[in-house]
CSV table of C-alpha atoms and ligand atoms in Angstrom, one decimal:
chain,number,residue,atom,x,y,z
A,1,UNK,CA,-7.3,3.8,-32.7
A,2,UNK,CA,-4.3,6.0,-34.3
A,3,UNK,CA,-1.6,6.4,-31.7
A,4,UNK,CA,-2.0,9.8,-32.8
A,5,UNK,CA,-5.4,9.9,-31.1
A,6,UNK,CA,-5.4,12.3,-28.0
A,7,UNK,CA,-6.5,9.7,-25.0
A,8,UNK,CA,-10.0,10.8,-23.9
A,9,UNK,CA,-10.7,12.6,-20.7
A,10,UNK,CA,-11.6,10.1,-17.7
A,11,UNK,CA,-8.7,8.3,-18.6
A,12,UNK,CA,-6.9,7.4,-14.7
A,13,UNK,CA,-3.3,9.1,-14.8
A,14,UNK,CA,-2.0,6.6,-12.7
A,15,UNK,CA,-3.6,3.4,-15.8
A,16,UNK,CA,-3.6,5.7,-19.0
A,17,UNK,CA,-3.7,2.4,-20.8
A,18,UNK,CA,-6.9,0.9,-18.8
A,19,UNK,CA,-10.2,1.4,-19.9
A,20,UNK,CA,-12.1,3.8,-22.0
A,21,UNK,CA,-14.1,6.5,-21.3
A,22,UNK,CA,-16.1,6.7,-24.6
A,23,UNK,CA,-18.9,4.8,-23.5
A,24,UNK,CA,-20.2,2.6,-20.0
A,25,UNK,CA,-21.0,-0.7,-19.4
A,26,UNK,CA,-24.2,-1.4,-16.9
A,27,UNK,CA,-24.3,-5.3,-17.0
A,28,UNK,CA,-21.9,-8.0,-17.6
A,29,UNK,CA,-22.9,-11.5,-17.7
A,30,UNK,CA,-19.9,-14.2,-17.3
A,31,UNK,CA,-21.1,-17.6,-18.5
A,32,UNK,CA,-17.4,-19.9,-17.6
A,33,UNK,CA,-16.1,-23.0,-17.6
A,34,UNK,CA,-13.1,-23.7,-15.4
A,35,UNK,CA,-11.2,-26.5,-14.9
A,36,UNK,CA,-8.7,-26.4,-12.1
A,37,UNK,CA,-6.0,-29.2,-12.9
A,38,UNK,CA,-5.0,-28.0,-16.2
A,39,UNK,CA,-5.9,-24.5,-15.0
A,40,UNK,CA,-8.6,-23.7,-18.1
A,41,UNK,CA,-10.9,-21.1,-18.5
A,42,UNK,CA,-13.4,-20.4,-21.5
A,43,UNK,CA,-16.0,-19.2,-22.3
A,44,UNK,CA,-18.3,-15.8,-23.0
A,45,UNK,CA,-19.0,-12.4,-21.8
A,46,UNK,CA,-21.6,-10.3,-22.5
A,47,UNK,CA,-21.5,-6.6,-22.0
A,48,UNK,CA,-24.6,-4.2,-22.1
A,49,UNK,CA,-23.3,-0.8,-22.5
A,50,UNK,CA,-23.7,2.6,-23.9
A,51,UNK,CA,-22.0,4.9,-25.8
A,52,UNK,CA,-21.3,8.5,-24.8
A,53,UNK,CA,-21.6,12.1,-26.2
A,54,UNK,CA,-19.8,10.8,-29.2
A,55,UNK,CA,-20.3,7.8,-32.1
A,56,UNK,CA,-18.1,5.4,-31.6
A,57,UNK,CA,-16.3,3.8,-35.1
A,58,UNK,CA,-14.5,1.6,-32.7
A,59,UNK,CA,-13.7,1.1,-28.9
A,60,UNK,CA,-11.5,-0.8,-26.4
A,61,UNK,CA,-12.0,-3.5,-23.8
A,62,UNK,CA,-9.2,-4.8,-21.5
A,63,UNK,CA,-8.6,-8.6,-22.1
A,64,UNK,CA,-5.6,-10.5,-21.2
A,65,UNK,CA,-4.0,-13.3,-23.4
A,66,UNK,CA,-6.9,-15.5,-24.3
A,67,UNK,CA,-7.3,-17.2,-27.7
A,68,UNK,CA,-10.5,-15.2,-29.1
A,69,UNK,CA,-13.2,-16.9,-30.4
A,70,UNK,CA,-16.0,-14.6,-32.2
A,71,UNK,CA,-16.8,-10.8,-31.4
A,72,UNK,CA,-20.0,-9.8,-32.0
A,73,UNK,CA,-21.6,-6.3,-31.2
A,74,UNK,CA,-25.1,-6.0,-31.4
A,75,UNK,CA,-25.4,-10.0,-32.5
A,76,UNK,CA,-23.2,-9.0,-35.5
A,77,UNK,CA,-19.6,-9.9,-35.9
A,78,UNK,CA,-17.1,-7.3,-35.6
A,79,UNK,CA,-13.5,-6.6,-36.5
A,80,UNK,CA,-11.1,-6.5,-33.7
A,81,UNK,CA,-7.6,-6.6,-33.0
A,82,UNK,CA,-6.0,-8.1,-29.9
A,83,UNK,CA,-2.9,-6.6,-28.6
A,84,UNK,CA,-0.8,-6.2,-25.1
A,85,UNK,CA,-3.7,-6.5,-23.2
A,86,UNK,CA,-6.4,-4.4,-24.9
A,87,UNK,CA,-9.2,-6.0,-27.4
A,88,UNK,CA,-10.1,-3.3,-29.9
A,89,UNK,CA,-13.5,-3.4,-31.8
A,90,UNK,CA,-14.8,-2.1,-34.4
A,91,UNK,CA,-18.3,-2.7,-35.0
A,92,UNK,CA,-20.2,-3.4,-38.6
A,93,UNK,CA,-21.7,0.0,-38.2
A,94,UNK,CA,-20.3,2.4,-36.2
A,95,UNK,CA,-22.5,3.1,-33.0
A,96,UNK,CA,-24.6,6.0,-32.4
A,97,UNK,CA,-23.5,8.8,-29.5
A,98,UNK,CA,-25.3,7.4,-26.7
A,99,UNK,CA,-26.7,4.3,-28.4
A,100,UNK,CA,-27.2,1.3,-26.3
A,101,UNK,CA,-25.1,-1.5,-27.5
A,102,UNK,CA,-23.5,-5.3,-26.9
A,103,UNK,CA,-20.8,-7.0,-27.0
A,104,UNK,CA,-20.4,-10.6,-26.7
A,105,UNK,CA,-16.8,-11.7,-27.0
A,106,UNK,CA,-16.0,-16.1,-26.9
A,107,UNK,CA,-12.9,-16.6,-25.5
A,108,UNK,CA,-10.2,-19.2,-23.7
A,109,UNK,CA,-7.1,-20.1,-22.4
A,110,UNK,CA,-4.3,-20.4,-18.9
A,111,UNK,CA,-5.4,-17.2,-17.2
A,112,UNK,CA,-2.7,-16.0,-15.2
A,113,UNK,CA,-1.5,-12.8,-13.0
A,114,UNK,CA,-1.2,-9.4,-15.2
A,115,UNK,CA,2.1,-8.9,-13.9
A,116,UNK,CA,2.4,-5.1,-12.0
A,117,UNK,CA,4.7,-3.9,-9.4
A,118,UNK,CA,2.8,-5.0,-6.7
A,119,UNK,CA,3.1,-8.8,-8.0
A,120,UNK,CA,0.6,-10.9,-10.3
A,121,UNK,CA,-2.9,-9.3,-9.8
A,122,UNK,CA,-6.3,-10.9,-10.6
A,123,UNK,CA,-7.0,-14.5,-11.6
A,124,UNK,CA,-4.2,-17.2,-9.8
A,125,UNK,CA,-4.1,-20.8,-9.7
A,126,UNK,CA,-4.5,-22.4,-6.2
A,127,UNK,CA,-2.9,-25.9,-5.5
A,128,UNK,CA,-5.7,-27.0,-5.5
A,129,UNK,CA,-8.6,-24.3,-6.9
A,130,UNK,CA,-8.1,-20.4,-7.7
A,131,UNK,CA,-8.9,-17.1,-6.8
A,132,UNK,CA,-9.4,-13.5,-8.2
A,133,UNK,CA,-7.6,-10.4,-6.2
A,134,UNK,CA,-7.9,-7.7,-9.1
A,135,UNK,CA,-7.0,-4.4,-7.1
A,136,UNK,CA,-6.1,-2.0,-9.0
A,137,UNK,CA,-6.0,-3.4,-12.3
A,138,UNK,CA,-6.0,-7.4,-12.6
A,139,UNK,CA,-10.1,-7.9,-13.7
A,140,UNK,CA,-8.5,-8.1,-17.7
A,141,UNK,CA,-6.4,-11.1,-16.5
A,142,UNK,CA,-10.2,-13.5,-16.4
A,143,UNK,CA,-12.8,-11.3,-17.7
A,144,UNK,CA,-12.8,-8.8,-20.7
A,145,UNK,CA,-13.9,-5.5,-18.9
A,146,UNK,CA,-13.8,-2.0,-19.4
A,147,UNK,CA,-11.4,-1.7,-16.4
A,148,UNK,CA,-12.0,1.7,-14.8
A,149,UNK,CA,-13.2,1.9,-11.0
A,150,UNK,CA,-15.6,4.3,-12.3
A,151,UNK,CA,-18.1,2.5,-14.5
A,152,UNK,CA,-19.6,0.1,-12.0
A,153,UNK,CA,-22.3,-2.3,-13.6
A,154,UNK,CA,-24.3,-5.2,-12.2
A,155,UNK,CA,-22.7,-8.8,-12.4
A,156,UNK,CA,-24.0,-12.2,-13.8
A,157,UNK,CA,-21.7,-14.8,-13.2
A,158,UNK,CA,-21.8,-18.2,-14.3
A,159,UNK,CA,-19.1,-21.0,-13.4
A,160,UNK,CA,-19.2,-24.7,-14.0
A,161,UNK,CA,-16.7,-26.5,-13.2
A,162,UNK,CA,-16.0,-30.3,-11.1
A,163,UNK,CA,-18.6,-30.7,-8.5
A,164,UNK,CA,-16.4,-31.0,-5.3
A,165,UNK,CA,-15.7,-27.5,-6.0
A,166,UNK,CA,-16.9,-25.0,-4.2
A,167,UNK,CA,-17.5,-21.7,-6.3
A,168,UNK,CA,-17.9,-18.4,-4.4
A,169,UNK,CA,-18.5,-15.1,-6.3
A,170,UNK,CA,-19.9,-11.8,-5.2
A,171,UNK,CA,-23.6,-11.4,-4.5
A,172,UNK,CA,-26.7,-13.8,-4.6
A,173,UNK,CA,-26.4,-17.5,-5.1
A,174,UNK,CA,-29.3,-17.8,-8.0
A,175,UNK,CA,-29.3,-22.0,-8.9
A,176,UNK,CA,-26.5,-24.7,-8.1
A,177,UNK,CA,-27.0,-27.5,-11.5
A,178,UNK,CA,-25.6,-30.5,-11.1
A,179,UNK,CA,-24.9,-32.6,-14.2
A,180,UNK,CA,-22.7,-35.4,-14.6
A,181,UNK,CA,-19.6,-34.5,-13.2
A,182,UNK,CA,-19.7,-31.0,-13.2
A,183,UNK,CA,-21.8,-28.5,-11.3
A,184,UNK,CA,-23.0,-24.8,-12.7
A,185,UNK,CA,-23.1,-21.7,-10.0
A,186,UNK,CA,-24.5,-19.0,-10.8
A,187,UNK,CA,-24.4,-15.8,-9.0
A,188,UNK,CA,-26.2,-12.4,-9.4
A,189,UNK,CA,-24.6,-8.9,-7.9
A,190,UNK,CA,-27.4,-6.2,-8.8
A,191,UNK,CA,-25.4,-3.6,-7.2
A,192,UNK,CA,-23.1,-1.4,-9.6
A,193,UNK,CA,-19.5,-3.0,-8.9
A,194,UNK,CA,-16.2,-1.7,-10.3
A,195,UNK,CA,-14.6,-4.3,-12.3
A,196,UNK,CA,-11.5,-5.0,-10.0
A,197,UNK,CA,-14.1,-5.9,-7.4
A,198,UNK,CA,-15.7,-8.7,-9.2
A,199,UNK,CA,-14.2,-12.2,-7.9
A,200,UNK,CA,-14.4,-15.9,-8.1
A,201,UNK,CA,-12.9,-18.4,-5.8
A,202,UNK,CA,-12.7,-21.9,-6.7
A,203,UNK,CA,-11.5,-24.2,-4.1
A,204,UNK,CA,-12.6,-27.6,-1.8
A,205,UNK,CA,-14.1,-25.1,1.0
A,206,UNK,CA,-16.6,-25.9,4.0
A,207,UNK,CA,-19.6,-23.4,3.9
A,208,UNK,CA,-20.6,-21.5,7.2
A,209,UNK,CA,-23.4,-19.9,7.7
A,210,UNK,CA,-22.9,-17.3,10.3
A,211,UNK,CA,-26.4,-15.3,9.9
A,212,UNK,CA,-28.7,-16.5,8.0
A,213,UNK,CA,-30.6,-12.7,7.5
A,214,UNK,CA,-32.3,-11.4,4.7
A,215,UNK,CA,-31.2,-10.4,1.0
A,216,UNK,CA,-33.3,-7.8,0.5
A,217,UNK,CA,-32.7,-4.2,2.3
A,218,UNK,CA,-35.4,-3.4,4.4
A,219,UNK,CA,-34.7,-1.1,7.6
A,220,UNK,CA,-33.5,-3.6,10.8
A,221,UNK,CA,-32.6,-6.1,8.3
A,222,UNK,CA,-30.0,-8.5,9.7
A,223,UNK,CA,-27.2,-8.5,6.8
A,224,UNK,CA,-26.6,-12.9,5.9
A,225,UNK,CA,-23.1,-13.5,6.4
A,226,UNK,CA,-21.6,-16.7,5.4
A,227,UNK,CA,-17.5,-18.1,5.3
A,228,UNK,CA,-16.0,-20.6,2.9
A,229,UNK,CA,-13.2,-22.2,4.5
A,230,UNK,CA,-10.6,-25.2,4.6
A,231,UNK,CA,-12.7,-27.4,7.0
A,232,UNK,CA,-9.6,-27.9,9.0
A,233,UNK,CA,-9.4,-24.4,9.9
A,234,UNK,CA,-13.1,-24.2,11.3
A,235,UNK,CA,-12.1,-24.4,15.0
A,236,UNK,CA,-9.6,-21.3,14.4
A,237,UNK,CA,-11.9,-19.3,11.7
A,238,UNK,CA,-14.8,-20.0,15.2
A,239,UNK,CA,-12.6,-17.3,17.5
A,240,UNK,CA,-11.1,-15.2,14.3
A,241,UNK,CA,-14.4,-14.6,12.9
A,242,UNK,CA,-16.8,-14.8,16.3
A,243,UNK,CA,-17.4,-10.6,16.2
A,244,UNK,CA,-18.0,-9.7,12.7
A,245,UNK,CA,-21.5,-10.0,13.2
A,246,UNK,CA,-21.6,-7.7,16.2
A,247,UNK,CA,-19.1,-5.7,14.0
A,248,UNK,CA,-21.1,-5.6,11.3
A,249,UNK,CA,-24.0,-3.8,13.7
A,250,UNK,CA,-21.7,-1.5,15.0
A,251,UNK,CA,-20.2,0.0,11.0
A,252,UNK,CA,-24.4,-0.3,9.9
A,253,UNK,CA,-24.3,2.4,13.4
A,254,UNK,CA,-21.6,4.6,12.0
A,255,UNK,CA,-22.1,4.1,8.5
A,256,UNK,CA,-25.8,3.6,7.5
A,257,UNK,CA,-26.9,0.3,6.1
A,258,UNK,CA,-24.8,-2.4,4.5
A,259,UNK,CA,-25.4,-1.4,0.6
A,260,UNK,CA,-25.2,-5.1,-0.6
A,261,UNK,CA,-27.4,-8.0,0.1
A,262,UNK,CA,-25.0,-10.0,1.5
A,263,UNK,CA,-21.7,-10.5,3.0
A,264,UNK,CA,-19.5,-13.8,2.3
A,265,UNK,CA,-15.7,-14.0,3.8
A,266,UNK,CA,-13.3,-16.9,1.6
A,267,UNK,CA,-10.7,-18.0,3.5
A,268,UNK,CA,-8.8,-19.2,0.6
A,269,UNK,CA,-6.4,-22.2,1.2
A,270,UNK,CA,-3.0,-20.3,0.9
A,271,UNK,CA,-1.2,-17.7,2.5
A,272,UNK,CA,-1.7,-14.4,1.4
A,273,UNK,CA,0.4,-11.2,1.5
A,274,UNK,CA,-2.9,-9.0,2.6
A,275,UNK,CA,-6.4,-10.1,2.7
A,276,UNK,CA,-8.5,-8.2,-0.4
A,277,UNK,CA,-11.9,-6.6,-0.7
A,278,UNK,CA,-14.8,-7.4,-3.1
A,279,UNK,CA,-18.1,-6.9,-4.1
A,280,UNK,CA,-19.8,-8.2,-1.0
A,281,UNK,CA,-17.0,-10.2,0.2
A,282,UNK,CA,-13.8,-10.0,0.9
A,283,UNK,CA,-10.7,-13.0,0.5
A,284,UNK,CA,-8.3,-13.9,3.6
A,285,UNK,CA,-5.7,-16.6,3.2
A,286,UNK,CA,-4.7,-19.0,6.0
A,287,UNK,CA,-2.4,-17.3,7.9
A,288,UNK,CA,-5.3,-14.3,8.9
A,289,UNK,CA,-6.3,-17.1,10.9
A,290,UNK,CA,-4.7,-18.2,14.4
A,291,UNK,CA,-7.7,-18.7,17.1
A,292,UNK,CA,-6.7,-15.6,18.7
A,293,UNK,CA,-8.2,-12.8,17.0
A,294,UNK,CA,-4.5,-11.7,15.9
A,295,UNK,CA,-5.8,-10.5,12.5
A,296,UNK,CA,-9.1,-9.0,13.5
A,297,UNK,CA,-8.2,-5.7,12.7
A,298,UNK,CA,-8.4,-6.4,9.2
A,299,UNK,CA,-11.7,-8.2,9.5
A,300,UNK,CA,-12.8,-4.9,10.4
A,301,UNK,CA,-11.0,-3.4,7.7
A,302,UNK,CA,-12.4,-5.5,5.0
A,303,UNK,CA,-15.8,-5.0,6.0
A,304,UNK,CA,-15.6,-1.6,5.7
A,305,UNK,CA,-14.3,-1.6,2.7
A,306,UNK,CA,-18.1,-2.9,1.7
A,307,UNK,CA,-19.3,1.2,2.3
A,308,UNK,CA,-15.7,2.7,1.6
A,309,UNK,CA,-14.2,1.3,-1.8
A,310,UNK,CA,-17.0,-0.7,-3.0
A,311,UNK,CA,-20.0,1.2,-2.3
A,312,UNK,CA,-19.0,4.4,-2.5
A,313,UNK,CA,-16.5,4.1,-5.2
A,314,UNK,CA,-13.2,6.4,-6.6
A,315,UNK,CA,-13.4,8.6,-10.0
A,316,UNK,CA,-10.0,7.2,-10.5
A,317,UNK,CA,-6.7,5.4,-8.7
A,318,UNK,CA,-5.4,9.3,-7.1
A,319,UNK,CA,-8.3,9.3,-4.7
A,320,UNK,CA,-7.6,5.8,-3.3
A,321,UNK,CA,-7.2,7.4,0.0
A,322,UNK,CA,-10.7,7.8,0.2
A,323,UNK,CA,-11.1,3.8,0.7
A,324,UNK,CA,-8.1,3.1,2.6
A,325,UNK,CA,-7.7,6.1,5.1
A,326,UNK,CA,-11.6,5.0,6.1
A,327,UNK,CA,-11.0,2.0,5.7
A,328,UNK,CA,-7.7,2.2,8.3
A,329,UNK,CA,-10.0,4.3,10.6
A,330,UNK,CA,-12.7,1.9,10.8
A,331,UNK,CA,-10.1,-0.7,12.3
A,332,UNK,CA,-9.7,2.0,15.2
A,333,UNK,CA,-12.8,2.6,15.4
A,334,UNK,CA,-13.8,-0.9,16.0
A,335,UNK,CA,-10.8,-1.4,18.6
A,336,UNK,CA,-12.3,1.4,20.6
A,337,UNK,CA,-15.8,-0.1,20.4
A,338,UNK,CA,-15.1,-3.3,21.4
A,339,UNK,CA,-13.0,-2.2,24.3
A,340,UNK,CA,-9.2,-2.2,23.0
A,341,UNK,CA,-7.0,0.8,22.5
A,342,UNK,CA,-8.8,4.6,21.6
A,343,UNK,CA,-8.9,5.4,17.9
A,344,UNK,CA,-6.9,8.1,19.5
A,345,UNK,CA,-4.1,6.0,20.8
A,346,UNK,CA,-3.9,4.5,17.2
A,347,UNK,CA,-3.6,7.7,15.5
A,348,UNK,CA,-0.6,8.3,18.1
A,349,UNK,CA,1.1,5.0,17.2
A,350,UNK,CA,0.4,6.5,13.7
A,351,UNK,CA,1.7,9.5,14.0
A,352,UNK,CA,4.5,8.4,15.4
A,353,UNK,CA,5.9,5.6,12.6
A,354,UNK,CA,5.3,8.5,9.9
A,355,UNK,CA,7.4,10.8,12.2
A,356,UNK,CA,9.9,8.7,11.3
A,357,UNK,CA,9.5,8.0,7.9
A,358,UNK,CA,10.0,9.9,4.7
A,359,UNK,CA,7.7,12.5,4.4
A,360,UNK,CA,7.4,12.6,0.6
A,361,UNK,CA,3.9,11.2,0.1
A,362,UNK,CA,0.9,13.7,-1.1
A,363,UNK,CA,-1.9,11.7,0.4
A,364,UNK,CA,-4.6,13.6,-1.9
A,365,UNK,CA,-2.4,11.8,-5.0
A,366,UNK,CA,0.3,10.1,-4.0
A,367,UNK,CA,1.5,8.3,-7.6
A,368,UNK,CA,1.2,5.1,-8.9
A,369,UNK,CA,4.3,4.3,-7.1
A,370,UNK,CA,3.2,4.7,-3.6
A,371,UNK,CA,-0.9,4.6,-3.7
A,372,UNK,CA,-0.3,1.0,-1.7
A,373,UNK,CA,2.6,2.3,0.4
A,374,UNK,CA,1.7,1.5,4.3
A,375,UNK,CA,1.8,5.3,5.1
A,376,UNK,CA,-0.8,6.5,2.6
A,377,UNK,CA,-2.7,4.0,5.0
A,378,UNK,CA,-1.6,5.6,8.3
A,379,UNK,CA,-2.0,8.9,7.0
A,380,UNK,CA,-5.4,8.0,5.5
A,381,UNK,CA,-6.3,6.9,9.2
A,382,UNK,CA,-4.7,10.5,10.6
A,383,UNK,CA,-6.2,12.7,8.2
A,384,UNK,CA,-10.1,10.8,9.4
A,385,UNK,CA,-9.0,11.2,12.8
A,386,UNK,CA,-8.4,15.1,12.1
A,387,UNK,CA,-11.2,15.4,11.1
A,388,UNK,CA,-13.0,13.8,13.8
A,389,UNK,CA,-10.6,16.0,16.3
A,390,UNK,CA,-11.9,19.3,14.1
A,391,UNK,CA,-15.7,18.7,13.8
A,392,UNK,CA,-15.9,17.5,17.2
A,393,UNK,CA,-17.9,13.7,18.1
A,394,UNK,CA,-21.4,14.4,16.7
A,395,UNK,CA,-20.8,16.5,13.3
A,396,UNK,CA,-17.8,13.7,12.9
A,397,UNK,CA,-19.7,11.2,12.5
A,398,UNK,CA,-22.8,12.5,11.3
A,399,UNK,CA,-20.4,13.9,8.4
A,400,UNK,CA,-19.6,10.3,8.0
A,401,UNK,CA,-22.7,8.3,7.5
A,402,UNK,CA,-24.2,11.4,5.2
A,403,UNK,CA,-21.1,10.8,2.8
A,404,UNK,CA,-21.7,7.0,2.5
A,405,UNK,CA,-25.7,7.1,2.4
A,406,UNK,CA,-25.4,10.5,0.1
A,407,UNK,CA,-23.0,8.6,-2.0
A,408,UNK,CA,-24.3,5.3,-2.1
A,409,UNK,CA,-23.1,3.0,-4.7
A,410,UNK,CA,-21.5,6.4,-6.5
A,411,UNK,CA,-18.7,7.4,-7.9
A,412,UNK,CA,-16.5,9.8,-5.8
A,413,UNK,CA,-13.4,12.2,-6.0
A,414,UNK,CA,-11.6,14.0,-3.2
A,415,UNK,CA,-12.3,17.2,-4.2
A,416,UNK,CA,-16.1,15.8,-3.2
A,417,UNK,CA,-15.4,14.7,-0.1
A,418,UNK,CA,-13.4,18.1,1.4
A,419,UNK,CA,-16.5,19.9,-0.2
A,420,UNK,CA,-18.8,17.8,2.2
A,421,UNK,CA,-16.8,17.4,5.2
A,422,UNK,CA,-16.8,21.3,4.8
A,423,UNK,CA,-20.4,21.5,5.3
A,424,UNK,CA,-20.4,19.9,9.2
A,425,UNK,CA,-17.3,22.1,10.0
A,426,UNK,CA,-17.9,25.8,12.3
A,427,UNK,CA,-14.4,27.0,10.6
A,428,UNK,CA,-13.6,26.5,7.2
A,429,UNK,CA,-11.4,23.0,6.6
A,430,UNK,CA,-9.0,24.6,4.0
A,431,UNK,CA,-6.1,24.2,6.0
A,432,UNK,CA,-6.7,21.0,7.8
A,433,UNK,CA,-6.9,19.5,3.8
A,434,UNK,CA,-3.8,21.2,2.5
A,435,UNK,CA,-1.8,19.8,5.5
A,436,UNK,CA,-3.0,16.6,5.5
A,437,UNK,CA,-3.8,16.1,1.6
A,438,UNK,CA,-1.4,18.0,-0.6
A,439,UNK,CA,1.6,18.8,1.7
A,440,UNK,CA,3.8,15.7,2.0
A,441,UNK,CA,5.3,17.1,5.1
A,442,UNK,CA,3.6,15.4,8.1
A,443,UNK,CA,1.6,18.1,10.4
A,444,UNK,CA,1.3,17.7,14.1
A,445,UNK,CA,-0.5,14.8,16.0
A,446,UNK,CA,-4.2,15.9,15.8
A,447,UNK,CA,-5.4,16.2,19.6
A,448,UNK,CA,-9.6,16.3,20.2
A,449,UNK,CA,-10.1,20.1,20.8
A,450,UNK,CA,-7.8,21.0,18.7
A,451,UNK,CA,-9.2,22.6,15.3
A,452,UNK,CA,-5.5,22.0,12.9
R,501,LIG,ZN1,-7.8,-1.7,2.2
């Protein structure tokens, strides 16, 4: 592309330099080998996609440093050029405006973190195994990807790597192949999934199943939920982990029906700064775990990330409010179920540390800079709670199960969300969403009965 290229519209302010928006990927299919000693990963990806509204003489995936093999688009080999993390192709022929298309790139190498201000993001080497934790934009450090939340696509993984291995990635376990001294796993996730929500975890793990359920959505369905684990933390993981499945009935309640077929939780052996969501599963590190339910708050709030993040997914990185401030409100929400302190109490606490706090964050779009900050969470969790306080119980949370069944493994901005919210409310909501989205300046602890 000519620098001099205006950047196409779809492009996320916050990563002009990830993805493209000329054309969208529906499948991937990862076939890797991985070999966790000298930390090696190879192999190929294959990418069914379509161009858009306009031919395409070339196009960009996001890649990492790998050592390329062949490109090949449409099983012929294509020119490319491989530079600070974007692989740009240009195909024999150029492709048709909205002519389906694949690309199969071969490639190897040490994957490591893309470096970012949050730390290294996406693929990292384990003592002894590895795991992926992409958000926002680490899926180019393993995978070649067009690396936008918004062009979700259905997942075939393959990894082969030494059998006492355990390999956990997103969605349905298909076949487990055993040869020599290496096994083969390979997983299927038919659901659409954004590319920083597609993991694997490599590691020496015990498997638990905690429900056994079904796969396949059918109403009443019990939801299979199984944990990978150091086996020396089972006895802990037992009282850390004992309510998710009664959690897991309560969010179906509030949220309509888990949108995947299956829930797996990796405790990975290593501490980690924050657990981290994924398709179907979500990655904690040994010190979420204590015996004591200390952490259980973010069990909750992983899980619902499954309906707010992963199902119902962002247009782009300013709305990330949308997955965090449910995701914050679900862990009050589940303390108030299960008999702890009001979601109401919580947004007091809240409301409370922001009082405190500079009030120079636009929760609507807060900037690259901040869209992690630990008050776009708290106000995330406020600006629900206002909402709940505004519409009253039953329009609250009938407005929130219609935007996640409505929405259901879509793509979503905020402007969508105010527009439905809107619809459950007696007066308009204009005002509640200026204060809370677009004016930094913290409004007044939202009381039930209390419209603003
Ligand atoms: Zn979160």
């Amino acid at each position: 592309m000519s620098p001099k290229q205006v950047a196409p519209t779809g492009v996320d302010p916050y990563f002009p330099t990830h993805g493209d928006a000329r054309y969208r990927v529906h499948r991937y299919e990862l076939v890797l080998d991985y070999r966790p000693g000298p930390n090696r990963l190879g192999g190929s990806a294959r990418l069914s996609a379509v161009a858009g509204a306009a031919a395409l003489a070339e196009f960009a995936l996001d890649l990492a440093e790998f050592r390329i093999g062949r490109v090949l688009v449409d099983g012929r080999a294509a020119h490319y050029t491989h530079r600070a993390g974007k692989l740009r192709i240009r195909p024999a022929k150029a492709l048709a405006a909205g002519a389906a298309f694949t690309v199969e790139v071969h490639y190897t190498g040490n994957p490591k973190p893309v470096r970012s201000q949050w730390g290294g993001l996406g693929w990292e080497e384990l003592t002894d195994g590895a795991l992926v934790a992409s958000q926002p934009v680490g899926a180019p450090s393993w995978y070649p990807c067009n690396d936008r939340p918004a062009d979700k696509a259905s997942y075939q993984i393959s990894v082969t790597t030494p059998t006492p291995y355990t390999v956990i990635a997103g969605g349905r376990l298909l076949s487990r192949t055993t040869r020599s001294s290496s096994t083969t796993w390979v997983y299927e996730q038919p659901a659409p999934t954004s590319s920083y929500l597609v993991t694997v975890s490599i590691g020496q793990y015990a498997t638990v199943r905690l429900i056994e359920g079904s796969t396949t959505p059918s109403p009443n369905r019990t939801v299979p939920q199984t944990a990978y684990l150091p086996a020396r933390l089972l006895p802990e993981f037992t009282t850390d982990f004992a309510r998710q499945a009664r959690m897991m009935h309560h969010f179906e309640d509030l949220f309509g029906p888990y949108p995947f077929g299956e829930y797996a939780v990796v405790v990975a052996d290593e501490e980690l700064d924050v657990p981290v969501e994924a398709q179907g599963l979500a990655t904690f590190g040994t010190n979420h775990l204590d015996g004591s339910r200390t952490s259980e708050r973010l069990v909750a709030h992983e899980l619902a990330h499954q309906w707010f993040g992963n199902s119902v997914s962002i247009a782009d990185w300013r709305h990330i409010w949308l997955n965090e401030g449910f995701a914050k409100y679900a862990e009050w929400l589940w303390a108030e179920y299960a008999g702890g302190r009001t979601a109401a109490a919580h947004a007091a606490t809240a409301h409370a540390l922001l009082a405190g706090l500079p009030q120079d964050l636009r929760l609507g779009d807060p900037g690259k800079k901040l869209m992690f900050d630990d008050r776009l969470y708290q106000r995330g969790g406020l600006t629900v709670h206002a909402l709940r306080c505004a519409l009253g119980e039953e329009a609250f949370f009938r407005m929130v199960k219609d935007w996640a069944v409505r929405n259901r493994h879509g793509v979503v901005a905020t402007a969508d969300f105010t527009a439905h919210a809107d619809r459950y409310a007696a007066a308009p909501l204009d005002g509640l969403f200026h204060d809370w989205l677009d004016d930094p300046l913290l409004p007044p602890l939202p009381t039930a009965g209390v419209s603003r």
